[in-house]
């Protein structure tokens, strides 16, 4: 027994006595080789096809054993070793032009999970399309492709496709096509009545799970494709674990943060052994956070399932059982964040195991159900802090602030920071990952990088960076002490904060020291923005990349213009920023960057929605957050404040609210 297993094994007896798991009901004991390979009067043989390439492209359908299951008891593998995973979604072009051409039809099954893409062949995707597939799958959780030739490919090519997304996992107890252990087979043969055993002791066959969560690095982007399916039934359910987390109250979410659970594959392996099955690798158990963060999207998801999760670390049995039962029930009852996929010939489903759970439906009898799965492993699950921790961390410094409908006036930035962060943080958080994606596509951000978040503001860029690159060194600067306190509350030892004016960086930071520099929406709020650009150029290392985000004029400032015209047609608002001609367009910023000395300047216009729950919520932000843009715009308004507030709510309701 290896040292890795020896460390884990003392917990096994404890694990056996706690928790539930999905029994293995089918296997070599129920496999009928004659029926599968030759067929009988009652059951047809398994349907398989070859795609033969020569000077002519021909497709022949005939019986062959390549995808039929094999169980080799002599097949053994050593324990899995940790590896560095790099998610392909980081390099994806958000236009999705290589994956979803303009003529392609995309149907969303629900608002948060499940998309059906038509007229695209996965086997023909270029690397850009595969990167976009990883990103789209992370965002939509499950993506369904119909009429695919994927199952017709030589198995080597299917494996190559799957391996693009990560190291392929070899399931320790499952059958595989002979010679291809990376292909996990889900197989119930024709005439196999062992499926009835599933319902002998329970009322439902549904067992929600994410695949092999007992591994140290469980799967990410996963590909499953149909080979043979019953005439009816055998569908697969998927649930959105991000939405499952989002549906919980903030206080309950906060209670889950910091909790970890033990995930075990021991019981499933023993069940397989009892049926004469195989065990290619000794079963393991691992500890994972109950709430995990997706590295690409930054979304948080519940990460527990009855098949592998055994107990919550540090809780007594009754406490653990009660909390896990609530979470399992919450996931199971969430029909409004679930989808049901009916398998058809040529169907391929790509899903992200990090943010979904699924369950097959064993509602068929005596018919063949045959699927293959390619299971690329991903990063070890990790957790990022509960969102409200950033806001709570400022309370000791600022104290209790009272908000009222104040006549606008300039207020010290260090005092307005918490209010600004709470109102704007969630919206600037939408743009931060886009900017990071663009910079990362030009120059990879790695553990060896040194990143400057200059003018960190609400902390959106730093928060997104540390979510995606938890081991990267980051220096976050701003003139606001309270905002720096919010970022320090993240507790990441790789983050250093400093109260520094963007126009005096070189007085505090080494020149040519940063591989990447970010600046979001700050340049338009200061005088002498060219000086700030020159300072960023000075601290950027040769060959480094700077990423800058600027406000678009149309964002929300035009709403103020329209509202004031309804109250006072003669009123003229000042520009939101110091120079009415600077920093309002991509071209203007590009010229300024080139003047300072940046080369290879590229710009990208990305429209990011400013999301609010209602027109009233928007006006609350506008009048009470003391954001520098609105403050400047309203600085010379002397007419009726209540009237203009109501006019703004009307404009939002009529022209923007949907």
XYZ file of C-alpha atoms in Angstrom:
658
model
C 0.000 0.000 0.000
C 1.423 3.402 -0.954
C 2.168 6.127 1.550
C -0.614 8.269 0.067
C -3.213 5.578 0.786
C -1.753 4.831 4.197
C -2.396 8.412 5.234
C -6.021 8.187 4.168
C -6.934 4.690 5.303
C -7.319 5.384 9.062
C -10.463 7.364 8.257
C -12.096 4.639 6.203
C -13.877 2.826 9.034
C -15.325 6.098 10.232
C -16.469 6.972 6.732
C -18.242 3.633 6.276
C -20.531 4.364 9.173
C -21.565 7.812 8.029
C -23.423 8.913 4.916
C -25.085 7.349 1.923
C -23.876 6.479 -1.551
C -25.132 5.273 -4.908
C -24.955 1.513 -5.156
C -23.418 -0.042 -8.247
C -26.178 -2.215 -9.676
C -24.735 -3.286 -13.012
C -21.361 -4.729 -13.896
C -19.600 -7.839 -15.165
C -22.047 -10.077 -13.303
C -24.872 -8.790 -15.494
C -22.990 -8.400 -18.786
C -24.080 -10.750 -21.580
C -21.401 -10.750 -24.253
C -23.469 -12.784 -26.737
C -26.410 -10.376 -26.581
C -24.190 -7.297 -26.901
C -21.964 -8.551 -29.707
C -24.296 -10.843 -31.679
C -27.827 -10.030 -30.580
C -30.729 -12.464 -30.108
C -34.266 -12.800 -31.392
C -35.434 -10.635 -28.516
C -32.635 -8.050 -28.429
C -30.670 -6.459 -31.252
C -26.885 -6.290 -31.073
C -25.160 -3.138 -29.941
C -25.090 -0.437 -32.612
C -21.655 0.922 -33.358
C -20.047 2.609 -36.331
C -16.640 3.300 -37.830
C -15.681 6.458 -39.681
C -13.148 5.276 -42.263
C -10.842 7.817 -43.889
C -9.199 7.258 -47.248
C -9.366 9.114 -50.513
C -13.116 8.851 -50.156
C -14.971 9.613 -46.917
C -17.255 6.674 -46.185
C -19.325 5.742 -43.147
C -20.127 2.089 -42.479
C -22.414 0.882 -39.694
C -21.627 -2.575 -38.435
C -20.979 -4.453 -35.228
C -17.610 -3.929 -33.555
C -16.393 -4.279 -29.998
C -14.453 -1.023 -29.582
C -16.949 0.721 -27.271
C -18.248 -2.401 -25.559
C -17.261 -2.614 -21.881
C -14.375 -4.668 -20.563
C -13.397 -5.421 -16.968
C -9.742 -6.356 -16.598
C -8.873 -7.408 -13.032
C -5.168 -7.268 -13.832
C -5.365 -3.588 -14.800
C -3.876 -1.542 -11.945
C -2.804 2.090 -11.652
C -0.765 3.985 -9.028
C -2.304 6.767 -6.939
C -2.994 9.963 -8.834
C -0.360 12.663 -8.451
C -1.212 16.377 -8.152
C -0.743 18.445 -11.297
C -1.105 22.060 -12.375
C -4.363 22.593 -14.228
C -4.874 25.499 -16.601
C -8.459 26.092 -17.623
C -8.965 26.641 -21.348
C -11.742 29.121 -20.647
C -9.135 31.699 -19.637
C -8.058 32.037 -23.284
C -11.554 32.185 -24.737
C -12.740 34.930 -27.056
C -16.013 36.102 -25.534
C -17.508 36.700 -28.960
C -17.689 32.870 -29.278
C -17.249 33.326 -33.015
C -15.319 30.055 -33.436
C -17.909 28.057 -31.514
C -21.127 29.815 -32.439
C -21.060 31.328 -35.947
C -23.680 33.952 -36.700
C -25.892 31.402 -38.465
C -25.901 28.989 -35.518
C -29.056 28.519 -33.494
C -28.696 28.604 -29.704
C -31.616 27.696 -27.457
C -31.478 28.318 -23.722
C -33.366 25.688 -21.748
C -33.571 27.812 -18.588
C -32.225 31.239 -17.600
C -29.210 29.848 -15.707
C -28.462 26.329 -16.960
C -28.604 24.477 -20.261
C -28.093 25.589 -23.856
C -28.727 23.612 -27.042
C -26.436 24.483 -29.963
C -27.382 23.365 -33.447
C -25.387 23.056 -36.678
C -21.963 22.842 -35.019
C -19.715 19.771 -35.174
C -17.547 19.462 -32.070
C -15.064 17.321 -33.957
C -14.356 20.253 -36.307
C -13.626 22.878 -33.654
C -10.299 24.684 -33.805
C -8.426 25.514 -30.562
C -10.250 28.831 -30.300
C -13.589 27.059 -30.519
C -12.547 24.591 -27.825
C -11.488 27.436 -25.541
C -14.849 29.085 -26.103
C -16.577 25.777 -25.409
C -14.857 25.642 -22.015
C -15.947 29.194 -21.199
C -19.513 28.753 -22.424
C -19.826 25.516 -20.459
C -18.580 27.264 -17.322
C -21.169 30.004 -17.798
C -24.129 27.899 -18.956
C -23.145 24.813 -16.925
C -24.500 22.330 -19.496
C -24.311 22.621 -23.292
C -26.102 20.088 -25.522
C -25.077 19.316 -29.090
C -27.298 17.211 -31.368
C -26.495 15.335 -34.598
C -22.817 14.917 -33.747
C -20.370 12.509 -35.359
C -18.370 12.339 -32.135
C -19.233 8.709 -31.370
C -18.194 7.779 -34.920
C -14.671 9.121 -34.488
C -11.831 6.723 -33.818
C -11.592 6.482 -30.041
C -8.080 7.959 -30.167
C -9.480 11.169 -31.646
C -12.236 11.388 -29.048
C -9.634 10.993 -26.313
C -7.471 13.684 -27.904
C -10.449 16.035 -27.916
C -11.159 15.411 -24.233
C -7.513 15.707 -23.204
C -7.448 19.268 -24.563
C -9.380 20.341 -21.448
C -7.211 18.613 -18.844
C -5.613 15.396 -17.683
C -8.109 12.617 -18.360
C -9.255 10.784 -15.271
C -9.210 6.973 -15.209
C -12.168 5.799 -13.148
C -11.001 3.103 -10.766
C -14.152 0.929 -10.829
C -15.747 1.483 -14.206
C -15.463 -0.551 -17.395
C -13.786 0.896 -20.455
C -13.342 0.004 -24.114
C -10.486 -2.433 -24.410
C -7.221 -0.526 -24.507
C -8.759 2.865 -23.678
C -8.924 3.279 -19.881
C -9.501 7.045 -20.228
C -13.007 6.367 -21.570
C -15.508 5.816 -18.768
C -18.444 3.701 -19.914
C -21.967 3.811 -18.517
C -23.467 0.562 -19.732
C -26.642 -1.355 -19.044
C -26.980 -4.240 -21.463
C -30.044 -5.458 -23.294
C -31.985 -7.868 -21.108
C -30.136 -6.728 -17.972
C -32.770 -6.834 -15.232
C -30.394 -5.869 -12.463
C -31.627 -2.289 -12.838
C -34.735 -3.438 -10.978
C -32.602 -3.782 -7.856
C -32.268 -0.009 -7.697
C -35.957 0.336 -6.862
C -36.227 -2.728 -4.654
C -35.122 -0.754 -1.636
C -35.975 2.821 -2.532
C -38.739 4.833 -4.151
C -36.585 6.713 -6.660
C -33.498 6.051 -8.747
C -32.366 9.678 -8.516
C -28.969 10.142 -6.873
C -27.544 13.610 -7.417
C -23.780 13.726 -7.691
C -20.822 15.387 -9.323
C -18.320 12.944 -10.731
C -15.548 11.506 -8.512
C -15.524 14.365 -6.012
C -13.481 12.077 -3.756
C -10.430 12.808 -5.891
C -7.969 15.509 -4.859
C -8.563 17.244 -8.209
C -12.076 16.377 -9.382
C -13.236 16.966 -12.972
C -14.021 20.238 -14.709
C -15.177 20.442 -18.347
C -16.654 16.994 -19.052
C -17.851 15.350 -22.290
C -20.532 12.659 -22.358
C -21.928 11.102 -25.541
C -24.552 8.516 -26.350
C -23.876 5.174 -28.038
C -27.184 3.393 -27.492
C -30.322 4.413 -25.668
C -33.645 2.848 -24.608
C -36.732 3.527 -26.689
C -37.884 5.755 -23.845
C -36.492 6.716 -20.479
C -32.866 6.767 -19.370
C -32.753 10.570 -19.370
C -30.213 12.537 -17.315
C -31.045 15.322 -14.871
C -28.675 18.242 -14.249
C -28.860 20.855 -11.498
C -27.201 24.274 -11.368
C -25.153 24.300 -8.156
C -24.335 27.999 -8.555
C -28.017 28.861 -8.539
C -28.513 26.435 -5.648
C -25.999 28.518 -3.694
C -27.509 31.821 -4.840
C -30.994 30.817 -3.660
C -29.793 30.588 -0.057
C -30.086 33.607 2.207
C -26.894 35.642 2.701
C -26.694 34.664 6.358
C -26.982 30.979 5.457
C -24.416 31.352 2.690
C -22.073 32.952 5.174
C -22.571 30.043 7.593
C -21.490 27.568 4.907
C -18.282 29.429 4.112
C -15.268 27.931 5.805
C -16.907 24.506 6.209
C -15.252 21.492 4.638
C -16.555 17.996 4.017
C -15.003 14.587 3.508
C -15.649 12.971 0.108
C -15.057 9.219 -0.158
C -14.960 6.659 -2.951
C -14.464 3.723 -0.575
C -18.055 2.503 -0.380
C -18.656 2.610 -4.121
C -15.479 0.593 -4.733
C -16.508 -2.013 -2.167
C -19.952 -2.271 -3.755
C -18.339 -2.898 -7.135
C -15.999 -5.521 -5.673
C -18.945 -7.363 -4.108
C -20.452 -7.735 -7.587
C -17.251 -9.138 -9.078
C -16.161 -5.795 -10.416
C -12.735 -4.273 -10.701
C -10.697 -1.787 -8.710
C -7.934 -0.296 -10.857
C -6.722 2.040 -8.145
C -7.165 2.045 -4.385
C -10.102 4.273 -3.382
C -9.301 7.606 -1.790
C -11.054 10.267 0.195
C -10.363 13.994 0.269
C -11.490 17.105 2.074
C -13.142 19.864 0.011
C -14.927 23.145 0.808
C -18.723 23.000 0.882
C -18.745 26.177 -1.224
C -16.229 26.219 -4.070
C -15.319 28.992 -6.499
C -15.070 28.546 -10.247
C -11.657 29.842 -11.392
C -12.884 31.346 -14.675
C -16.262 32.857 -13.786
C -15.602 33.491 -10.092
C -19.049 32.068 -9.321
C -19.584 30.218 -6.064
C -21.315 26.830 -6.080
C -22.434 24.269 -3.539
C -20.097 21.298 -3.625
C -21.731 18.408 -1.784
C -23.456 15.285 -3.047
C -24.902 12.178 -1.427
C -22.834 9.793 -3.527
C -19.431 10.919 -2.289
C -19.874 13.405 0.580
C -19.748 11.713 3.983
C -19.634 14.293 6.747
C -18.728 17.882 7.594
C -15.358 18.259 9.231
C -15.589 19.412 12.848
C -19.324 18.709 13.182
C -20.873 15.983 15.295
C -22.741 13.293 13.389
C -26.215 14.665 14.083
C -25.135 18.199 13.167
C -23.452 17.060 9.981
C -26.331 14.837 8.934
C -28.894 17.592 9.499
C -27.024 20.223 7.493
C -26.161 17.865 4.646
C -29.776 16.631 4.480
C -30.968 20.214 4.140
C -28.515 20.850 1.316
C -29.364 17.583 -0.453
C -33.093 18.335 -0.204
C -32.556 21.896 -1.372
C -30.692 20.617 -4.455
C -33.206 17.832 -5.153
C -36.282 20.055 -4.857
C -34.837 22.814 -7.059
C -36.787 21.961 -10.193
C -36.596 25.633 -11.186
C -32.813 25.392 -11.543
C -32.683 21.919 -13.079
C -32.900 20.544 -16.611
C -33.716 17.103 -18.024
C -31.865 15.867 -21.087
C -33.355 13.243 -23.365
C -30.670 11.295 -25.162
C -30.973 10.952 -28.918
C -28.640 9.411 -31.476
C -25.737 11.797 -32.048
C -26.172 13.692 -28.760
C -23.093 15.027 -26.972
C -23.430 16.837 -23.649
C -20.604 19.015 -22.357
C -20.972 20.029 -18.720
C -18.859 21.558 -15.980
C -18.599 19.145 -13.065
C -17.453 21.960 -10.760
C -20.761 23.818 -10.848
C -23.316 21.100 -11.614
C -24.604 17.834 -10.235
C -26.465 15.221 -12.256
C -28.360 11.975 -11.964
C -29.289 9.279 -14.470
C -32.871 8.081 -14.428
C -33.158 4.319 -14.171
C -36.772 4.128 -15.345
C -36.320 1.541 -18.107
C -36.278 -2.236 -18.043
C -34.459 -4.737 -20.229
C -33.231 -2.207 -22.785
C -29.702 -1.119 -23.551
C -28.358 2.195 -22.270
C -24.790 2.864 -23.330
C -22.850 6.118 -22.915
C -19.201 7.143 -22.904
C -17.666 9.878 -20.795
C -14.370 11.747 -21.079
C -13.511 13.267 -17.726
C -10.710 15.874 -17.688
C -9.578 16.717 -14.171
C -9.367 20.324 -13.012
C -7.933 22.287 -10.089
C -8.291 21.252 -6.462
C -11.520 22.855 -5.173
C -10.922 26.096 -3.317
C -13.062 28.720 -1.662
C -12.965 32.499 -1.801
C -14.306 34.694 1.023
C -17.976 35.354 1.536
C -18.823 38.523 -0.411
C -20.249 40.506 2.462
C -17.007 40.058 4.386
C -15.538 42.831 2.230
C -18.215 45.259 3.361
C -18.218 44.167 6.993
C -14.465 44.678 7.237
C -14.844 48.450 6.861
C -17.335 48.866 9.709
C -14.696 49.112 12.456
C -12.896 51.881 10.595
C -15.849 53.920 9.429
C -18.436 53.214 12.102
C -22.130 53.479 11.480
C -22.900 55.720 8.545
C -26.347 57.215 8.063
C -27.633 57.666 4.540
C -30.182 60.245 3.498
C -31.184 62.116 0.387
C -28.447 64.696 0.607
C -27.807 67.668 -1.597
C -24.724 66.513 -3.548
C -21.395 67.832 -2.372
C -17.802 66.657 -2.514
C -17.041 64.343 0.389
C -13.642 62.903 1.396
C -13.159 59.719 -0.605
C -12.076 57.756 2.461
C -15.492 58.327 4.033
C -17.619 57.523 1.001
C -15.718 54.347 0.176
C -17.912 51.755 1.979
C -21.105 53.200 0.513
C -19.540 53.311 -2.930
C -18.306 49.757 -2.598
C -21.675 48.346 -1.598
C -23.518 50.051 -4.456
C -20.978 49.793 -7.245
C -18.919 46.759 -6.359
C -21.341 44.210 -7.729
C -21.608 46.082 -11.040
C -17.908 46.790 -11.558
C -17.394 43.120 -10.742
C -19.080 42.350 -14.076
C -16.400 44.179 -16.040
C -13.314 43.159 -14.042
C -13.190 39.536 -15.308
C -13.588 40.757 -18.895
C -10.612 43.079 -18.554
C -8.568 40.336 -16.890
C -9.490 37.881 -19.662
C -8.304 40.334 -22.309
C -4.998 41.038 -20.556
C -4.438 37.349 -19.813
C -4.948 36.486 -23.484
C -2.102 38.874 -24.365
C 0.262 37.881 -21.557
C -0.476 34.979 -19.223
C -0.843 35.767 -15.542
C 0.955 33.076 -13.558
C 2.142 32.424 -10.013
C 5.386 34.143 -10.992
C 3.646 37.373 -12.100
C 3.673 40.596 -10.089
C 0.444 42.512 -10.694
C -0.454 46.097 -9.838
C -4.113 47.025 -9.352
C -3.706 50.789 -9.584
C -6.672 52.705 -8.239
C -8.217 49.554 -6.821
C -11.514 51.261 -5.993
C -14.167 48.796 -4.879
C -11.613 45.991 -5.178
C -13.301 44.268 -8.115
C -10.097 43.640 -10.075
C -8.104 42.479 -7.056
C -10.968 40.277 -5.926
C -11.344 38.751 -9.406
C -7.575 38.305 -9.716
C -7.181 36.548 -6.379
C -10.212 34.371 -7.150
C -8.715 33.250 -10.424
C -5.034 33.353 -9.507
C -4.902 32.765 -5.738
C -1.108 32.405 -5.682
C -0.240 35.445 -7.814
C 1.368 38.400 -6.024
C -0.813 41.527 -6.225
C -0.156 45.092 -5.101
C -3.397 47.048 -4.710
C -3.162 50.840 -4.454
C -5.705 53.590 -3.933
C -6.018 56.885 -2.090
C -8.774 55.422 0.089
C -7.715 53.881 3.405
C -11.086 52.208 3.888
C -11.006 50.597 0.468
C -7.549 49.252 1.195
C -8.938 47.848 4.452
C -11.646 46.048 2.474
C -9.060 44.411 0.245
C -6.817 43.529 3.182
C -9.797 41.713 4.704
C -9.460 39.102 1.978
C -6.688 37.653 4.106
C -4.614 36.613 1.099
C -0.914 36.769 2.033
C -0.081 37.403 -1.633
C -1.915 40.758 -1.606
C -0.123 43.919 -0.495
C -2.079 47.156 -0.108
C -0.724 50.704 -0.160
C -2.313 54.145 0.002
C -0.782 55.689 -3.104
C -1.949 58.373 -5.522
C -1.892 57.043 -9.087
C 0.099 60.094 -10.159
C 2.964 59.358 -7.756
C 3.511 55.610 -8.226
C 7.253 55.868 -8.783
C 7.715 57.546 -5.393
C 6.468 54.384 -3.702
C 7.001 51.509 -6.156
C 10.008 50.231 -8.048
C 10.267 51.154 -11.689
C 9.917 48.405 -14.306
C 8.841 45.888 -11.670
C 5.285 44.839 -12.585
C 4.428 42.283 -15.254
C 0.792 43.438 -15.424
C -0.873 46.717 -14.440
C -4.627 47.269 -14.174
C -6.528 50.516 -13.901
C -10.312 50.643 -13.920
C -12.480 53.738 -14.271
C -10.122 55.973 -12.262
C -8.367 57.935 -14.994
C -11.511 59.867 -15.882
C -11.980 61.141 -12.315
C -8.608 62.857 -11.829
C -6.862 65.877 -13.239
C -3.698 65.303 -15.296
C -4.608 61.731 -16.323
C -1.578 61.669 -18.644
C 0.638 61.864 -15.574
C -1.041 58.737 -14.190
C -0.455 56.974 -17.504
C 3.210 57.974 -17.444
C 3.552 56.562 -13.931
C 1.976 53.266 -14.979
C 4.358 53.112 -17.927
C 7.289 53.693 -15.578
C 6.470 50.844 -13.156
C 5.612 48.361 -15.918
C 8.384 45.898 -16.721
C 9.630 45.698 -20.326
C 7.269 43.464 -22.252
C 4.564 43.906 -19.628
C 0.896 44.600 -20.311
C -1.381 47.298 -18.944
C -5.166 46.875 -18.949
C -7.357 49.957 -18.562
C -11.114 50.238 -18.270
C -12.927 53.517 -18.915
C -16.524 54.566 -18.486
C -18.666 54.966 -21.568
C -20.654 58.197 -21.623
C -23.900 56.422 -22.437
C -23.681 54.217 -19.333
C -25.860 56.117 -16.901
C -24.915 59.768 -17.279
C -27.352 60.250 -20.146
C -30.136 59.192 -17.780
C -29.325 62.259 -15.678
C -29.450 64.444 -18.785
C -32.894 63.140 -19.759
C -34.266 63.416 -16.229
C -33.083 67.002 -15.721
C -34.532 68.057 -19.091
C -37.966 66.923 -17.902
C -37.703 69.098 -14.790
C -35.697 72.047 -16.143
C -35.349 72.143 -19.972
C -32.794 74.960 -19.741
C -30.395 73.099 -17.463
C -26.953 72.081 -18.780
C -25.043 69.468 -16.792
C -21.273 69.656 -16.419
C -19.262 66.769 -17.799
C -18.827 63.957 -15.313
C -15.067 64.221 -15.609
C -12.568 67.049 -15.534
C -11.944 67.295 -19.273
C -15.096 67.035 -21.414
C -13.058 65.746 -24.359
C -10.838 63.152 -22.672
C -11.243 59.467 -21.992
C -14.704 59.104 -23.480
C -13.822 56.845 -26.397
C -11.506 53.986 -27.206
C -9.671 56.095 -29.780
C -8.952 58.914 -27.336
C -7.510 56.520 -24.770
C -5.483 54.739 -27.440
C -3.903 58.018 -28.571
C -3.056 58.951 -24.984
C -1.392 55.580 -24.375
C 0.704 55.963 -27.506
C 1.738 59.490 -26.529
C 3.009 58.196 -23.178
C 5.062 55.490 -24.885
C 2.979 52.328 -24.842
C 3.234 50.246 -28.004
C 1.033 47.565 -29.561
C -2.037 49.240 -28.115
C -5.243 47.283 -28.685
C -8.695 48.318 -27.572
C -11.912 46.406 -27.229
C -15.369 47.845 -26.690
C -17.299 45.717 -24.203
C -20.790 46.742 -23.149
C -21.282 45.771 -19.520
C -24.793 46.179 -18.129
C -25.227 48.279 -15.006
C -27.613 45.987 -13.175
C -30.115 47.123 -10.576
C -33.190 45.417 -9.203
C -35.521 48.355 -9.840
C -35.587 52.009 -10.926
C -35.685 52.951 -7.242
C -32.511 50.956 -6.609
C -30.773 52.829 -9.421
C -31.740 56.253 -8.066
C -30.657 55.192 -4.594
C -27.225 54.474 -6.027
C -27.209 57.700 -8.025
C -28.133 60.057 -5.211
C -26.678 58.330 -2.157
C -23.529 56.438 -3.152
C -21.443 59.592 -3.706
C -19.830 58.025 -6.735
C -17.542 60.726 -8.195
C -19.246 60.671 -11.600
C -22.773 61.460 -10.397
C -21.417 63.862 -7.761
C -19.706 65.913 -10.464
C -22.757 65.831 -12.735
C -25.085 67.027 -9.988
C -22.743 69.692 -8.631
C -24.588 72.624 -10.235
C -28.187 71.372 -9.885
C -30.215 73.841 -7.830
C -33.794 72.917 -8.759
C -36.239 70.456 -7.148
C -34.346 67.352 -5.925
C -37.420 65.223 -5.357
C -38.761 66.082 -8.802
C -35.557 65.142 -10.588
C -35.306 61.912 -8.595
C -38.829 60.908 -9.651
C -38.047 61.951 -13.227
C -34.973 59.730 -13.216
C -37.007 56.751 -11.963
C -39.491 57.373 -14.773
C -36.739 57.533 -17.409
C -35.234 54.279 -16.152
C -38.634 52.578 -16.091
C -39.603 53.748 -19.580
C -36.326 53.376 -21.445
C -34.002 51.019 -19.580
C -35.851 48.761 -17.181
C -36.560 45.264 -18.525
